[in-house]
Amino acid sequence: MRNPSSLKQEFLKKWIKGLQICSATKKKMSIMERRKAIKVSADIAMASTRKSTTYWSHALMANASKDDTNKIIIENILGNDDDNSKRIIFKKASMGISMSQKRIVRSKKIVRNSCKISRRARKISPSTIAKKLVKKRTQVLKSLVPGGEYMDDASLIKETLDYIISLRVQVDVMRHLANNASHEINDPKTSS
Amino acid sequence: MSGRRSRQSSEGTSSRISDDQIIELVSKLQQLLPEIRNRRSNKASASKVLQETCNYIRNLHKEVDDLSDRLSQLLSTIDADSPEAAIIRSLIM
């Protein structure tokens, strides 16, 4: 596992880069736009620290790149790395919508058919309830982790663990910055 | 991605999580989640672990949103773009 402080530094660098791009492209932003820019830059920075090793990072960047302004951020942050990953991400973004719709239709049909069968012979035992609960909660987890719907359970668990670690890095850095910034503004020490 | 799908059907894992995966997940999550650490480790069921995980991820998402709100409000109290970048830069080191 990577050193958390090096992860934090990399995240911070990429996040600042994304923020600078946002403020360069749009001089006066409303609070809502600024907030969205902060969050999107943070997400993209977090995902790019993982790059090609995890699925969720790809899915997150693919989702973000559907917006044109975000594409510029992604291009810049990934700028020094290989063009291959960029191409894959943008391709996934354009494909992503049609893929997810097909999958949803297919899985709804399967669920409907299996429900018809199980309704006839319904045995309520603790193990069935437990399995249903696990299945339900797995679905929730899939909806929370970016790209989760396309994974099998084994990968889902690995991706979840990695995603949680990266989320914590993101939250720690943002919290640190927010606390320090509010202290600086409320009682500035040495002037910069 | 189609390769992953065919591998999945050959292993036979439909939408059930096996016991080994549960043990792996619990041991790793124990280090991450503060709540599970205090509970009896081996007895944690899959559904409980999944629930704690989902709640934790949701909390982290919410915290990111709140922090984004806070940061956007803080940055809006400063007037122009270059002072913002300067303050942020001064806070890195």
Short mmCIF file of C-alpha atoms in Angstrom, two decimals:
data_model
loop_
_atom_site.label_atom_id
_atom_site.label_comp_id
_atom_site.label_asym_id
_atom_site.label_seq_id
_atom_site.Cartn_x
_atom_site.Cartn_y
_atom_site.Cartn_z
CA MET A 1 0.00 0.00 0.00
CA ARG A 2 1.28 3.41 -0.87
CA ASN A 3 2.50 5.88 1.68
CA PRO A 4 -0.53 7.99 2.70
CA SER A 5 1.39 11.22 2.96
CA SER A 6 2.77 10.87 -0.56
CA LEU A 7 -0.78 10.16 -1.73
CA LYS A 8 -1.92 13.32 0.02
CA GLN A 9 0.78 15.40 -1.61
CA GLU A 10 -0.01 14.05 -5.05
CA PHE A 11 -3.72 14.62 -4.54
CA LEU A 12 -3.14 18.17 -3.32
CA LYS A 13 -0.90 19.03 -6.26
CA LYS A 14 -3.38 17.73 -8.79
CA TRP A 15 -6.32 19.31 -7.05
CA ILE A 16 -4.69 22.74 -7.00
CA LYS A 17 -3.87 22.33 -10.68
CA GLY A 18 -7.50 21.56 -11.44
CA LEU A 19 -8.67 24.55 -9.39
CA GLN A 20 -6.30 26.87 -11.19
CA ILE A 21 -7.59 25.67 -14.53
CA CYS A 22 -11.16 26.32 -13.38
CA SER A 23 -10.44 29.82 -12.18
CA ALA A 24 -8.46 30.56 -15.33
CA THR A 25 -11.30 29.57 -17.61
CA LYS A 26 -13.98 31.40 -15.67
CA LYS A 27 -13.12 34.62 -13.94
CA LYS A 28 -16.22 35.27 -11.86
CA MET A 29 -17.96 32.19 -10.53
CA SER A 30 -21.06 31.99 -8.41
CA ILE A 31 -20.85 30.06 -5.17
CA MET A 32 -22.63 27.07 -6.68
CA GLU A 33 -20.27 26.98 -9.66
CA ARG A 34 -17.25 27.38 -7.43
CA ARG A 35 -18.41 24.63 -5.14
CA LYS A 36 -18.98 22.33 -8.09
CA ALA A 37 -15.53 23.16 -9.47
CA ILE A 38 -13.91 22.40 -6.13
CA LYS A 39 -15.66 19.08 -5.79
CA VAL A 40 -15.07 18.00 -9.39
CA SER A 41 -11.39 18.95 -9.27
CA ALA A 42 -11.03 17.03 -6.03
CA ASP A 43 -12.70 13.94 -7.48
CA ILE A 44 -10.62 14.02 -10.63
CA ALA A 45 -7.44 14.55 -8.61
CA MET A 46 -8.35 11.64 -6.35
CA ALA A 47 -9.08 9.38 -9.28
CA SER A 48 -5.92 10.31 -11.13
CA THR A 49 -3.70 9.30 -8.22
CA ARG A 50 -4.88 5.77 -8.89
CA LYS A 51 -4.92 6.02 -12.69
CA SER A 52 -5.05 2.72 -14.48
CA THR A 53 -4.69 0.36 -11.53
CA THR A 54 -8.28 0.56 -10.36
CA TYR A 55 -11.61 0.43 -12.10
CA TRP A 56 -13.39 2.99 -10.00
CA SER A 57 -10.92 5.70 -10.94
CA HIS A 58 -11.57 5.12 -14.60
CA ALA A 59 -15.32 5.14 -14.08
CA LEU A 60 -15.15 8.34 -12.04
CA MET A 61 -13.09 10.17 -14.66
CA ALA A 62 -15.25 8.81 -17.46
CA ASN A 63 -18.32 10.22 -15.74
CA ALA A 64 -16.63 13.53 -15.11
CA SER A 65 -15.42 13.89 -18.69
CA LYS A 66 -18.98 13.94 -19.99
CA ASP A 67 -18.85 17.63 -19.15
CA ASP A 68 -16.67 19.58 -21.55
CA THR A 69 -15.02 21.86 -19.02
CA ASN A 70 -14.03 18.86 -16.94
CA LYS A 71 -12.41 17.30 -19.99
CA ILE A 72 -9.88 20.14 -20.02
CA ILE A 73 -9.05 19.50 -16.37
CA ILE A 74 -8.60 15.79 -16.94
CA GLU A 75 -6.43 16.39 -19.99
CA ASN A 76 -4.19 18.72 -18.07
CA ILE A 77 -3.87 16.58 -14.98
CA LEU A 78 -3.16 13.46 -16.95
CA GLY A 79 -1.09 15.56 -19.35
CA ASN A 80 2.31 14.09 -18.62
CA ASP A 81 1.09 10.50 -18.60
CA ASP A 82 0.42 8.26 -21.53
CA ASP A 83 -2.25 9.17 -24.04
CA ASN A 84 -3.58 5.61 -23.86
CA SER A 85 -5.32 6.08 -20.55
CA LYS A 86 -6.81 9.35 -21.74
CA ARG A 87 -8.23 7.72 -24.82
CA ILE A 88 -9.69 4.86 -22.80
CA ILE A 89 -11.37 7.26 -20.37
CA PHE A 90 -12.94 9.43 -23.04
CA LYS A 91 -14.05 6.39 -25.01
CA LYS A 92 -15.66 4.91 -21.91
CA ALA A 93 -17.48 8.17 -21.29
CA SER A 94 -19.08 8.17 -24.70
CA MET A 95 -19.96 4.48 -24.47
CA GLY A 96 -20.99 4.56 -20.84
CA ILE A 97 -24.56 5.72 -21.23
CA SER A 98 -25.67 3.14 -23.80
CA MET A 99 -23.92 0.34 -21.89
CA SER A 100 -25.58 1.12 -18.58
CA GLN A 101 -29.02 1.37 -20.15
CA LYS A 102 -28.71 -2.01 -21.83
CA ARG A 103 -27.53 -3.58 -18.59
CA ILE A 104 -30.39 -2.12 -16.61
CA VAL A 105 -33.00 -3.45 -19.06
CA ARG A 106 -31.41 -6.88 -19.07
CA SER A 107 -31.11 -7.14 -15.29
CA LYS A 108 -34.69 -5.93 -14.78
CA LYS A 109 -35.94 -8.75 -17.02
CA ILE A 110 -33.92 -11.31 -15.09
CA VAL A 111 -35.22 -10.07 -11.74
CA ARG A 112 -38.81 -10.08 -12.99
CA ASN A 113 -38.53 -13.66 -14.24
CA SER A 114 -36.84 -14.94 -11.09
CA CYS A 115 -39.49 -13.28 -8.94
CA LYS A 116 -42.24 -15.15 -10.77
CA ILE A 117 -40.59 -18.47 -9.99
CA SER A 118 -39.77 -17.77 -6.34
CA ARG A 119 -43.24 -16.54 -5.56
CA ARG A 120 -44.65 -20.03 -6.02
CA ALA A 121 -42.33 -21.84 -3.58
CA ARG A 122 -41.29 -19.34 -0.98
CA LYS A 123 -39.35 -20.81 1.94
CA ILE A 124 -38.60 -18.25 4.59
CA SER A 125 -35.50 -19.49 6.40
CA PRO A 126 -32.84 -17.44 8.15
CA SER A 127 -30.24 -18.30 5.55
CA THR A 128 -32.46 -17.05 2.72
CA ILE A 129 -33.12 -13.84 4.58
CA ALA A 130 -29.41 -13.42 5.22
CA LYS A 131 -28.62 -14.02 1.57
CA LYS A 132 -31.27 -11.54 0.48
CA LEU A 133 -29.86 -8.97 2.86
CA VAL A 134 -26.35 -9.49 1.58
CA LYS A 135 -27.60 -9.18 -1.97
CA LYS A 136 -29.51 -6.01 -1.17
CA ARG A 137 -26.57 -4.42 0.58
CA THR A 138 -24.23 -5.45 -2.23
CA GLN A 139 -26.49 -3.57 -4.61
CA VAL A 140 -26.30 -0.47 -2.45
CA LEU A 141 -22.53 -0.71 -2.33
CA LYS A 142 -22.45 -1.06 -6.09
CA SER A 143 -24.39 2.16 -6.42
CA LEU A 144 -21.97 3.99 -4.13
CA VAL A 145 -18.67 2.96 -5.66
CA PRO A 146 -18.18 4.57 -9.10
CA GLY A 147 -18.43 1.96 -11.81
CA GLY A 148 -19.61 -0.56 -9.26
CA GLU A 149 -22.53 -1.84 -11.28
CA TYR A 150 -20.20 -3.39 -13.83
CA MET A 151 -18.08 -5.36 -11.37
CA ASP A 152 -18.34 -8.84 -9.99
CA ASP A 153 -18.35 -9.24 -6.23
CA ALA A 154 -14.70 -10.12 -5.72
CA SER A 155 -13.48 -7.06 -7.61
CA LEU A 156 -16.13 -4.96 -5.93
CA ILE A 157 -14.63 -5.65 -2.53
CA LYS A 158 -11.10 -4.84 -3.65
CA GLU A 159 -12.26 -1.67 -5.38
CA THR A 160 -14.27 -0.67 -2.31
CA LEU A 161 -11.24 -0.90 -0.06
CA ASP A 162 -9.11 1.14 -2.42
CA TYR A 163 -11.91 3.66 -2.92
CA ILE A 164 -12.34 4.14 0.82
CA ILE A 165 -8.62 4.78 1.29
CA SER A 166 -8.60 7.36 -1.49
CA LEU A 167 -11.75 9.01 -0.16
CA ARG A 168 -10.14 9.36 3.24
CA VAL A 169 -7.08 10.99 1.69
CA GLN A 170 -9.36 13.41 -0.15
CA VAL A 171 -11.35 14.25 2.98
CA ASP A 172 -8.22 14.71 5.11
CA VAL A 173 -6.59 17.09 2.67
CA MET A 174 -9.76 19.10 2.11
CA ARG A 175 -10.47 19.33 5.82
CA HIS A 176 -6.90 20.42 6.50
CA LEU A 177 -7.12 23.12 3.87
CA ALA A 178 -10.54 24.32 5.03
CA ASN A 179 -9.45 24.56 8.66
CA ASN A 180 -6.22 26.35 7.85
CA ALA A 181 -7.89 28.69 5.39
CA SER A 182 -10.55 29.70 7.90
CA HIS A 183 -7.90 30.35 10.55
CA GLU A 184 -5.84 32.40 8.13
CA ILE A 185 -8.81 34.50 7.11
CA ASN A 186 -10.18 35.04 10.60
CA ASP A 187 -6.92 35.98 12.20
CA PRO A 188 -4.13 36.38 9.66
CA LYS A 189 -0.68 35.89 11.12
CA THR A 190 2.26 37.02 8.99
CA SER A 191 1.07 38.73 5.84
CA SER A 192 2.00 36.95 2.61
CA MET B 1 -14.35 -6.02 -19.68
CA SER B 2 -15.97 -8.93 -21.52
CA GLY B 3 -13.00 -10.99 -20.33
CA ARG B 4 -13.92 -10.17 -16.77
CA ARG B 5 -17.50 -11.24 -17.36
CA SER B 6 -16.53 -14.65 -18.76
CA ARG B 7 -14.12 -15.18 -15.86
CA GLN B 8 -16.96 -14.46 -13.50
CA SER B 9 -19.24 -17.13 -14.97
CA SER B 10 -16.46 -19.75 -14.88
CA GLU B 11 -15.81 -19.08 -11.18
CA GLY B 12 -19.49 -19.44 -10.43
CA THR B 13 -19.77 -16.30 -8.29
CA SER B 14 -23.17 -14.97 -9.14
CA SER B 15 -24.16 -12.24 -6.72
CA ARG B 16 -23.14 -14.05 -3.54
CA ILE B 17 -20.03 -13.16 -1.60
CA SER B 18 -18.01 -16.19 -0.45
CA ASP B 19 -16.77 -16.70 3.09
CA ASP B 20 -13.14 -16.14 2.20
CA GLN B 21 -13.98 -12.81 0.69
CA ILE B 22 -15.94 -11.88 3.79
CA ILE B 23 -12.98 -12.69 6.01
CA GLU B 24 -10.67 -10.69 3.78
CA LEU B 25 -13.06 -7.77 3.75
CA VAL B 26 -13.62 -7.81 7.49
CA SER B 27 -9.94 -7.93 8.32
CA LYS B 28 -9.17 -5.03 6.00
CA LEU B 29 -12.17 -2.97 7.01
CA GLN B 30 -11.33 -3.46 10.67
CA GLN B 31 -8.35 -1.28 10.15
CA LEU B 32 -10.40 1.30 8.33
CA LEU B 33 -13.70 1.48 10.14
CA PRO B 34 -13.63 2.56 13.77
CA GLU B 35 -17.00 0.97 14.56
CA ILE B 36 -16.18 -2.59 13.59
CA ARG B 37 -12.88 -2.58 15.45
CA ASN B 38 -14.65 -2.62 18.79
CA ARG B 39 -17.05 -5.38 17.91
CA ARG B 40 -16.37 -9.12 17.95
CA SER B 41 -14.30 -9.52 14.83
CA ASN B 42 -15.05 -12.99 13.47
CA LYS B 43 -18.75 -12.91 14.19
CA ALA B 44 -19.39 -9.94 11.92
CA SER B 45 -21.82 -11.06 9.25
CA ALA B 46 -21.50 -10.13 5.62
CA SER B 47 -24.59 -7.96 5.68
CA LYS B 48 -23.40 -6.05 8.74
CA VAL B 49 -20.00 -5.40 7.22
CA LEU B 50 -21.60 -4.29 3.97
CA GLN B 51 -23.96 -2.00 5.83
CA GLU B 52 -21.13 -0.39 7.78
CA THR B 53 -19.14 0.02 4.59
CA CYS B 54 -22.03 1.68 2.77
CA ASN B 55 -22.70 4.01 5.67
CA TYR B 56 -19.04 4.92 5.88
CA ILE B 57 -18.81 5.68 2.17
CA ARG B 58 -21.97 7.76 2.37
CA ASN B 59 -20.53 9.70 5.29
CA LEU B 60 -17.31 10.34 3.39
CA HIS B 61 -19.28 11.56 0.36
CA LYS B 62 -21.29 13.89 2.56
CA GLU B 63 -18.15 15.20 4.20
CA VAL B 64 -16.61 15.94 0.80
CA ASP B 65 -19.75 17.86 -0.16
CA ASP B 66 -19.74 19.81 3.09
CA LEU B 67 -16.06 20.62 2.75
CA SER B 68 -16.61 21.78 -0.83
CA ASP B 69 -19.37 24.06 0.41
CA ARG B 70 -17.18 25.43 3.14
CA LEU B 71 -14.23 25.98 0.85
CA SER B 72 -16.33 27.71 -1.79
CA GLN B 73 -17.74 30.06 0.84
CA LEU B 74 -14.29 30.75 2.23
CA LEU B 75 -12.85 31.44 -1.20
CA SER B 76 -15.71 33.75 -2.11
CA THR B 77 -14.92 36.01 0.83
CA ILE B 78 -11.60 36.71 -0.80
CA ASP B 79 -12.09 38.93 -3.79
CA ALA B 80 -10.05 38.07 -6.87
CA ASP B 81 -8.43 34.98 -8.32
CA SER B 82 -4.74 35.57 -7.73
CA PRO B 83 -5.05 36.14 -3.96
CA GLU B 84 -6.92 32.84 -3.69
CA ALA B 85 -4.21 30.96 -5.50
CA ALA B 86 -1.58 32.72 -3.39
CA ILE B 87 -3.23 31.73 -0.13
CA ILE B 88 -3.69 28.17 -1.28
CA ARG B 89 -0.09 28.03 -2.40
CA SER B 90 1.11 29.44 0.89
CA LEU B 91 -0.82 26.76 2.74
CA ILE B 92 0.78 23.88 0.91
CA MET B 93 4.18 24.29 2.51
#
